[in-house]
Coordinates of C-alpha atoms and ligand atoms in Angstrom, one line a residue:
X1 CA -4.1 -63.9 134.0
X2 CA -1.4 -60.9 133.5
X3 CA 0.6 -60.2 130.6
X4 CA 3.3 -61.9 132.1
X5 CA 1.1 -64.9 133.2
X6 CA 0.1 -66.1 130.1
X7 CA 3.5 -65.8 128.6
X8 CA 4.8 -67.7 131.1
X9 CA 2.2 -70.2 130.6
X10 CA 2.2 -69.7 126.8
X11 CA 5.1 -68.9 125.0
X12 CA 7.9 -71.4 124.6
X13 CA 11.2 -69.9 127.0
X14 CA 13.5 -69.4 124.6
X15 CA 14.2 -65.8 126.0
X16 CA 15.8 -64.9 129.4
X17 CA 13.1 -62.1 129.5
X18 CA 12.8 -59.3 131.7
X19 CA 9.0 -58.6 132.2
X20 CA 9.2 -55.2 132.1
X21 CA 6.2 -53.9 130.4
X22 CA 6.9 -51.6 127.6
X23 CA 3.2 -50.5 126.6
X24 CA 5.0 -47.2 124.2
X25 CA 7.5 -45.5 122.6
X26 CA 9.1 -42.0 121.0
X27 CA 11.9 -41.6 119.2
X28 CA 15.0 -43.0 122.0
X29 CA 12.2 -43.0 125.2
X30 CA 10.1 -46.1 126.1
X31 CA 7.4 -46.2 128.5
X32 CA 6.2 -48.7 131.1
X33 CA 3.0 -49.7 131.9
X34 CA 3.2 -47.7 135.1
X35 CA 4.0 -44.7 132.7
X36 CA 8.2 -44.8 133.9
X37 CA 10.2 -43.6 131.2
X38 CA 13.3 -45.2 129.6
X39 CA 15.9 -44.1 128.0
X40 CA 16.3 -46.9 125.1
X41 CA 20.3 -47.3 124.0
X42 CA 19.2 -50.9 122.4
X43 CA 16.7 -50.0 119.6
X44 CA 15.1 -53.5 119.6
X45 CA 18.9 -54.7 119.0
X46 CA 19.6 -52.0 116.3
X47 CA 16.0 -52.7 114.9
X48 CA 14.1 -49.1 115.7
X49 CA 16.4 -47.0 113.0
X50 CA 13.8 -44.1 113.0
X51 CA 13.1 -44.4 116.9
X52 CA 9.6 -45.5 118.4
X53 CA 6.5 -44.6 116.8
X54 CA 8.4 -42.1 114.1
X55 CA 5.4 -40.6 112.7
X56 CA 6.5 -40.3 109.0
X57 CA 7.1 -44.3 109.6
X58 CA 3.8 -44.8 111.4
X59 CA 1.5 -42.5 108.8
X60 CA 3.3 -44.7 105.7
X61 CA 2.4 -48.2 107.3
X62 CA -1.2 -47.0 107.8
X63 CA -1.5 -45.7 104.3
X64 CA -0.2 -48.8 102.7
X65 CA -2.1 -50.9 105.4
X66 CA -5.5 -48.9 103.9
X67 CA -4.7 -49.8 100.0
X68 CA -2.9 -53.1 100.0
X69 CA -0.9 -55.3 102.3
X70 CA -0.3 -58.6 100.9
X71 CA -0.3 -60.0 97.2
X72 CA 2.5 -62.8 97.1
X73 CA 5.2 -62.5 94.8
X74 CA 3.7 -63.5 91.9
X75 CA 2.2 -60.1 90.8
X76 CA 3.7 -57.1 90.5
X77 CA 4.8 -55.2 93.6
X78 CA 5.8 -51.5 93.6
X79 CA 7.0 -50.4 96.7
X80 CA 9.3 -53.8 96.8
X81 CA 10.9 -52.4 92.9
X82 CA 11.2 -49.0 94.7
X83 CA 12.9 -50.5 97.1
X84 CA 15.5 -52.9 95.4
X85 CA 15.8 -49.5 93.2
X86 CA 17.1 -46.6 95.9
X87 CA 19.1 -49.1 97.6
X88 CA 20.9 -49.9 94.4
X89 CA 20.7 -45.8 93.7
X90 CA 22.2 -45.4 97.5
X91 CA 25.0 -48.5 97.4
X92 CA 26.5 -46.8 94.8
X93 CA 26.3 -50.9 93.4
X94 CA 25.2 -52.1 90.6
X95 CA 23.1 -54.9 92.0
X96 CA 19.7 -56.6 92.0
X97 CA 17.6 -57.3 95.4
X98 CA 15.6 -60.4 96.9
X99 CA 13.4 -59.2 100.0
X100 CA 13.2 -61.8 102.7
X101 CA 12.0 -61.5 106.2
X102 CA 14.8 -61.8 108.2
X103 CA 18.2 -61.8 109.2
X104 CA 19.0 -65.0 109.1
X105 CA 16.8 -66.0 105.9
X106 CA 18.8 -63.1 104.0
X107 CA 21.8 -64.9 105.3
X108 CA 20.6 -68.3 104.1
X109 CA 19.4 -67.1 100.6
X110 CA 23.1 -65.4 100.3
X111 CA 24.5 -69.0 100.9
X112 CA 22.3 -70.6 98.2
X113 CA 23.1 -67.6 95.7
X114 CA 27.1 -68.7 96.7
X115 CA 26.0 -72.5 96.2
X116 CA 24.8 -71.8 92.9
X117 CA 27.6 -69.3 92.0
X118 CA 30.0 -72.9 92.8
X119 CA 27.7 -75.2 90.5
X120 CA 29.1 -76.1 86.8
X121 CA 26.9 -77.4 84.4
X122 CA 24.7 -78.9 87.2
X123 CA 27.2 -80.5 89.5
X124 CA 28.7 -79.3 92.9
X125 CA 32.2 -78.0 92.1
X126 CA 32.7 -75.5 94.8
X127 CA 31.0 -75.1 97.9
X128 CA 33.0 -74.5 100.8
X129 CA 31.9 -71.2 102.8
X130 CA 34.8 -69.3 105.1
X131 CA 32.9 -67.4 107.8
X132 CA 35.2 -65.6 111.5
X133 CA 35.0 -66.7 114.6
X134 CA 33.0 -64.9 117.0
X135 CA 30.6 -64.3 113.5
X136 CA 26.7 -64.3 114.1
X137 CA 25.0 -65.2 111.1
X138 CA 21.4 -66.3 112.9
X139 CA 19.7 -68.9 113.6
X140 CA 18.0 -71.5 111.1
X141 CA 20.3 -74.6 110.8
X142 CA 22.4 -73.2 108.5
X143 CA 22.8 -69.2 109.7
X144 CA 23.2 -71.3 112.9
X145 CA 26.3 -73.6 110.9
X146 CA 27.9 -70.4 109.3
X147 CA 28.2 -68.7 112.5
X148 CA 31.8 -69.4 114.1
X149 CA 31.1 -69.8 117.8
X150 CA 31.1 -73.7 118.8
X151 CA 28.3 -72.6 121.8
X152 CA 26.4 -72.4 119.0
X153 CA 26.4 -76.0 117.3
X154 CA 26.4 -78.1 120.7
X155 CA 22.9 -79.1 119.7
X156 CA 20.4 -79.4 116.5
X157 CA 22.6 -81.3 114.3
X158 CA 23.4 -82.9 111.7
X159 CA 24.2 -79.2 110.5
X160 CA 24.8 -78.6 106.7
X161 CA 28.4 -79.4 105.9
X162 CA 30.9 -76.6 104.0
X163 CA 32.0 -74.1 106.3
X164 CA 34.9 -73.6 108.2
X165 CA 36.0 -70.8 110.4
X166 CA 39.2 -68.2 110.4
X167 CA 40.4 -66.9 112.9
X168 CA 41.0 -63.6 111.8
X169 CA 40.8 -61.9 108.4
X170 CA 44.3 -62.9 108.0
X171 CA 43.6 -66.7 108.6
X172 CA 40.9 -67.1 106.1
X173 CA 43.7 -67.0 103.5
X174 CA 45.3 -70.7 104.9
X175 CA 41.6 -71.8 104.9
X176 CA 41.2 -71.6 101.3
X177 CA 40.9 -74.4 99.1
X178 CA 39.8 -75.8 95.9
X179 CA 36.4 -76.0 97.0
X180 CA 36.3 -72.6 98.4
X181 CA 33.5 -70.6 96.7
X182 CA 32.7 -68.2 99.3
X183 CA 33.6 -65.7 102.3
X184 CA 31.1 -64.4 104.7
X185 CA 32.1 -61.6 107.4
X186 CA 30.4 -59.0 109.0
X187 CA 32.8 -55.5 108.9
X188 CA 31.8 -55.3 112.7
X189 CA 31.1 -58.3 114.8
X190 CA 27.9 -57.3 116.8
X191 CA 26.5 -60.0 118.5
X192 CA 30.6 -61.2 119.0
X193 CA 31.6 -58.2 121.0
X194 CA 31.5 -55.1 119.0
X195 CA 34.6 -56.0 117.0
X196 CA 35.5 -53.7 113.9
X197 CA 37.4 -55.6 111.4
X198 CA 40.8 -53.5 110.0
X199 CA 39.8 -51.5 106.9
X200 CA 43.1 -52.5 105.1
X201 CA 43.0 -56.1 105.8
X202 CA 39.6 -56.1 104.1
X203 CA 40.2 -54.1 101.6
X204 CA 43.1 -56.2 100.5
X205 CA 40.4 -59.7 101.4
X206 CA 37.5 -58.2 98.6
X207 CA 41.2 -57.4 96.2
X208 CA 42.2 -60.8 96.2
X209 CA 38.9 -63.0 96.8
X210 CA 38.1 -61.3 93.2
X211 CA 41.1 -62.2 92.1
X212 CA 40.7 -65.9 93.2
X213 CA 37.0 -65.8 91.6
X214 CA 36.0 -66.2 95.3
X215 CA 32.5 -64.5 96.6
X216 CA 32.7 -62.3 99.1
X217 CA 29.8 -62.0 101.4
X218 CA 28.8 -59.0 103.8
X219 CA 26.4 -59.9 106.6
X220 CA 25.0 -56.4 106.8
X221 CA 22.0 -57.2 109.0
X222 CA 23.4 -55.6 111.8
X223 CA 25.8 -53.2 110.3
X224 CA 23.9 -51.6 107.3
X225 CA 21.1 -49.1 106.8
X226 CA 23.4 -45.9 108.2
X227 CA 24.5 -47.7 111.4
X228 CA 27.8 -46.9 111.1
X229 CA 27.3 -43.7 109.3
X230 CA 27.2 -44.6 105.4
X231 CA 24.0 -46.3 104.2
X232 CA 25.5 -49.7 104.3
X233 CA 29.5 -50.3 106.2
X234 CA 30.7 -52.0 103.0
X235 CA 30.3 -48.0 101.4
X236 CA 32.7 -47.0 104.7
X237 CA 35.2 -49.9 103.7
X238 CA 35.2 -48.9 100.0
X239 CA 34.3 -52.5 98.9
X240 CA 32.5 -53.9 96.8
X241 CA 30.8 -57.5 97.8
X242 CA 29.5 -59.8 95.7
X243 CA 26.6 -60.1 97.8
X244 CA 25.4 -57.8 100.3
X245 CA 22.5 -59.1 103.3
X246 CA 20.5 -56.6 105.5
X247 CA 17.3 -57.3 107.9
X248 CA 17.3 -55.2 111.4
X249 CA 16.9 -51.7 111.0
X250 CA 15.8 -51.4 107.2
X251 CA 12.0 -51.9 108.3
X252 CA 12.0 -49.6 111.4
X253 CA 10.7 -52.6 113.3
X254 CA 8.8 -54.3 110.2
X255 CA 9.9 -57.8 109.6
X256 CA 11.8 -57.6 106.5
X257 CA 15.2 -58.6 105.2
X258 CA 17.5 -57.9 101.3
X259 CA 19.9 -59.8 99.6
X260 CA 21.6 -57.5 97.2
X261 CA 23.7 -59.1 94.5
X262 CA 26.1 -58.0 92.1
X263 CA 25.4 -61.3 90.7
X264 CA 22.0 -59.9 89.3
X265 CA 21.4 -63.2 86.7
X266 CA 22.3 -66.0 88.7
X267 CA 18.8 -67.2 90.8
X268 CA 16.6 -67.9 87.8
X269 CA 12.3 -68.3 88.4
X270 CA 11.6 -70.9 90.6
X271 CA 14.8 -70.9 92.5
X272 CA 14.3 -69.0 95.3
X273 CA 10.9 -67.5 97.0
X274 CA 9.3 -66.2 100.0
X275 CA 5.8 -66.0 100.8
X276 CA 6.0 -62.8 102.5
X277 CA 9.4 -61.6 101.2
X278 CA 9.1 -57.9 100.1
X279 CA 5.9 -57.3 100.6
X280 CA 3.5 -54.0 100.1
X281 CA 3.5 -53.1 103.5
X282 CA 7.7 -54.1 104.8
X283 CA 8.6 -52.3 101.3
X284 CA 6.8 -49.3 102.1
X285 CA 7.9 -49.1 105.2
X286 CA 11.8 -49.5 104.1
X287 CA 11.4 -47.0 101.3
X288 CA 10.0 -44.8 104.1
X289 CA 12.6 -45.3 106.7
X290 CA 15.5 -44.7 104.1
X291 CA 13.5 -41.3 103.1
X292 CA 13.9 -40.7 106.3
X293 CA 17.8 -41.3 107.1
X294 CA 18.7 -40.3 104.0
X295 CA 17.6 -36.8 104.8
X296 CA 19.3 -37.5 108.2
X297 CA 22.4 -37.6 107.0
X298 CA 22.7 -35.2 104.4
X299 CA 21.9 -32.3 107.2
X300 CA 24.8 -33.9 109.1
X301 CA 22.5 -34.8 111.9
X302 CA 23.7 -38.2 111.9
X303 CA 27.6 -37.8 112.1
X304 CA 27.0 -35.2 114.4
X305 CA 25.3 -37.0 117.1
X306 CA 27.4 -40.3 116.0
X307 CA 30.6 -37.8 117.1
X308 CA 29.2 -36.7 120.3
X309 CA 27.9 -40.0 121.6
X310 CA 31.4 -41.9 120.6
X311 CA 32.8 -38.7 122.4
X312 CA 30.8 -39.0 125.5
X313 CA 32.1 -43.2 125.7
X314 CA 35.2 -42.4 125.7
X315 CA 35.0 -40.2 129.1
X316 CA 33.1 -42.6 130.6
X317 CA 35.6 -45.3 129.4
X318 CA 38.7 -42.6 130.5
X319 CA 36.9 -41.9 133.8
X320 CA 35.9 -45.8 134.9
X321 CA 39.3 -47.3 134.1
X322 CA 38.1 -49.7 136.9
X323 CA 35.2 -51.1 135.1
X324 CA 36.3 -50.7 131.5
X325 CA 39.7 -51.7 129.3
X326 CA 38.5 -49.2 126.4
X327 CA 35.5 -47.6 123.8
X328 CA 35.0 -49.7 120.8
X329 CA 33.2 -49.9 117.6
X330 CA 32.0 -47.6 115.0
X331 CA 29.1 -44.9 113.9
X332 CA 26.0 -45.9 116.5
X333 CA 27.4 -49.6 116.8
X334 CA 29.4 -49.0 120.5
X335 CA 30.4 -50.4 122.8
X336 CA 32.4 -50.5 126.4
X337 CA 35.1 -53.7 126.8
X338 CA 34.6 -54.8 130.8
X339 CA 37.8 -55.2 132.4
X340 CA 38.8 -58.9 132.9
X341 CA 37.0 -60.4 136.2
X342 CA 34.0 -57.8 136.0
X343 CA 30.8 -59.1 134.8
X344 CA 29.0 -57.0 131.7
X345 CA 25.5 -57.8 132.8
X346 CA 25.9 -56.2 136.4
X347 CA 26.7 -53.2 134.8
X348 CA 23.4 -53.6 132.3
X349 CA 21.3 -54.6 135.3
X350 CA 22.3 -51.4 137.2
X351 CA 21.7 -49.5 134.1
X352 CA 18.4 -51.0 133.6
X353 CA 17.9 -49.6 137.6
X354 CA 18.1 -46.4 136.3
X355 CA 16.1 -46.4 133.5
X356 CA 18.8 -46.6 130.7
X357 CA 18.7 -49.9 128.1
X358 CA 21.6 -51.0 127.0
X359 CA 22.5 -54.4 126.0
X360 CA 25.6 -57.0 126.2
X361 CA 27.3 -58.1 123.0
X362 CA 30.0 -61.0 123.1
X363 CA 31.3 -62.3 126.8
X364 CA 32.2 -58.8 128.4
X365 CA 30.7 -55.7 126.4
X366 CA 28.3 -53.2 127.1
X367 CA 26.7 -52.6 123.8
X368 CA 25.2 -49.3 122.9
X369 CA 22.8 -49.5 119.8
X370 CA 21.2 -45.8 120.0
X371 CA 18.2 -45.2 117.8
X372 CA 19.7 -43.2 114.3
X373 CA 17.3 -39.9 114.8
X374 CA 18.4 -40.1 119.0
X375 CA 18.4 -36.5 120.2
X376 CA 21.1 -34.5 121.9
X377 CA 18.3 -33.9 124.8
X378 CA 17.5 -38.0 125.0
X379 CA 21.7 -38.7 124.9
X380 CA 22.0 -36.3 127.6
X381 CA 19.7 -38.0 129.6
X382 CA 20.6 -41.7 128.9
X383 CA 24.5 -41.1 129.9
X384 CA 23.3 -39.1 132.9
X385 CA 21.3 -42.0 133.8
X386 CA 24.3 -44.4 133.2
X387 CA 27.0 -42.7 134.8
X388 CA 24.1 -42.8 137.9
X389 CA 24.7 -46.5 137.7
X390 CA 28.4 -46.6 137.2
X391 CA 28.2 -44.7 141.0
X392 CA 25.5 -47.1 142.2
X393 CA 27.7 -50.6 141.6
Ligands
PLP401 C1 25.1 -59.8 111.8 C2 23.8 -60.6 112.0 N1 23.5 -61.5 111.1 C3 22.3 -62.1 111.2 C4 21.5 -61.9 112.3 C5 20.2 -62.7 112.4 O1 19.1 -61.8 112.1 P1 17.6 -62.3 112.5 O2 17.5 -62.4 114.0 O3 16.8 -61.2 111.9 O4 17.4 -63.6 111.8 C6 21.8 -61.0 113.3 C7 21.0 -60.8 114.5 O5 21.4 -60.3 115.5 C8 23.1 -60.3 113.1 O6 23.5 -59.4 114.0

């Protein structure tokens, strides 16, 4: 049987795959099993912060792999303190961390924190969770619940009750009631389209949810660990959340997800765990991958190559006004809008042609989720490659 046979015959469809066969990676390039090389705009879906096979990242996880990978949370585990300490040290907040696996479990364990925040005494007094429309939150029942697209709750019900949907930033105001103990957002939609959210509109949200006694919540899976050029967005907005959730590119590929809370007293022993949560070998690798950045952005690397790649969108965008309304989005989170009546994944497929991986966000966006240590050599190449497909539809 090939590869492809026995995961055909194997492993439940819950993908549309394409079967290319990826067998290696370094830094932005991939490489086929035929030895083809990619350009990778995708990182794993903003997953690969360090690129492919970073050797710093690789030499850490065998080093930890040689000592110790696995304990369980109920001994003392350094790398995981080391952790929770430099991302409280580069937050700038003065917070406490649980280390989860995942997006969506950070998500989840951010709900029960809000939950418990709500509880008097023992009983339910407020409970009620305002998340956006066009929101991705994940995808257990209740990330699944807390994310405000309806395509998304057509089938696995009953789903956990308490959360309604705004709008817009504006709208979650109406949506407030008594029993409103909590607002979840992410500062830019990814999955919904590459959507920014206005910085005054959410400054003026975290002002006056504080004032209200309201928790704010920041779904920083996607948007955090320097993706849109500070270590998480929330530092770019100049807010301070209540609770802060981060998964995708904090492991450089290892499984791991955070919920950082300014709340540090409120999940007491017992409340809350994870079997693998924050283990030796995901905390060493995090503590490793935010070496890494850090020292990426303080020699301006980063911003640099942030400027030059939302630079080179913007010709495309200026030069294709026939395929494209506009460049969105912020830092290494980008994106292209289609124009109305185009389809976003003819553009991807051509793309794909050409040996450039880029992804689709929302109905009608090209997304663009570049490693964070991508070289000028490997961006040259990718748009080269792309703009080859823009002239081949
Ligand atoms: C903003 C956001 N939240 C949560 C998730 C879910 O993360 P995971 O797939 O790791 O569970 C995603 C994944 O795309 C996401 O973009």
């Amino acid at each position: 049987m090939t590869p492809k046979e026995m995961d055909q015959a194997y492993v439940l469809p819950t993908y549309a795959r394409n079967y290319v066969h990826f067998v290696r990676g370094e830094n932005s390039m991939l490489f086929d099993a035929d030895g083809k090389d990619y350009v990778d705009f995708g990182s794993g879906i903003a997953v690969c912060s360090v690129g492919h096979a970073n050797p710093r990242l690789a030499e850490a996880i065998c080093d930890q792999a040689r000592k110790l990978i696995h304990t369980s949370n109920l001994y003392l585990i350094e790398p995981q303190a080391r952790l929770a300490k430099r991302l409280a040290e580069l937050s700038g907040y003065d917070v406490r961390t649980f280390f989860a696996n995942s997006g969506a479990e950070a998500n989840e364990g951010a709900i029960k924190i809000a939950r418990r925040y709500g509880e008097v005494d023992g009983e339910v007094k407020r409970y009620k969770i305002i998340t956006l429309e066009h929101s991705f939150h994940g995808r257990t029942i209740t990330a699944l619940k807390a994310t405000g697209q309806e395509a998304m709750h057509t089938y696995f019900g009953p789903f956990p009750d308490g959360f309604v949907y705004a709008r817009d930033i504006d709208h979650i105001y109406n949506l407030i009631d008594d029993h409103t103990v909590a607002v979840m957002i992410e500062l830019v939609q990814g999955e919904g389209g590459v959507q920014p959210m206005d910085r005054d509109a959410v400054q003026k949200l975290a002002k006056e949810l504080k004032k209200r006694d309201i928790l704010l919540i920041v779904d920083e899976v996607q948007t955090g660990i320097y993706r849109t050029g500070e270590v998480l967005a929330s530092n770019l907005y100049e807010i301070t959340p209540d609770i802060v959730t981060l998964a995708k590119g904090l492991g450089g590929g290892v499984p791991i997800g955070a919920i950082m809370t300014t709340h540090k007293e409120i999940l007491k022993a017992g409340d809350h765990g994870s079997t693998f949560g924050g283990n030796f070998l995901s905390t060493r690798a995090g503590l490793e991958v935010l070496d890494i950045l850090e020292t990426h952005k303080e020699s301006g690397e980063l911003d640099h190559m942030m400027l030059l790649f939302e630079e080179r969108l913007r010709q495309i965008a200026a030069k294709h006004t026939d395929l494209f309304e506009k460049e969105v989005g912020v830092g290494f989170m980008r994106g292209l809008r289609v124009k109305e009546g185009l389809n976003a994944s003819d553009i991807i497929d051509a793309a794909f042609k050409e040996r450039v991986v880029v992804l689709k966000a929302g109905k009608n966006t090209v997304r663009f989720l570049p490693v964070l240590t991508i070289t000028k050599k490997e961006m040259t190449l990718g748009f080269e490659r792309f703009e080859a497909a823009l002239a081949s539809l």
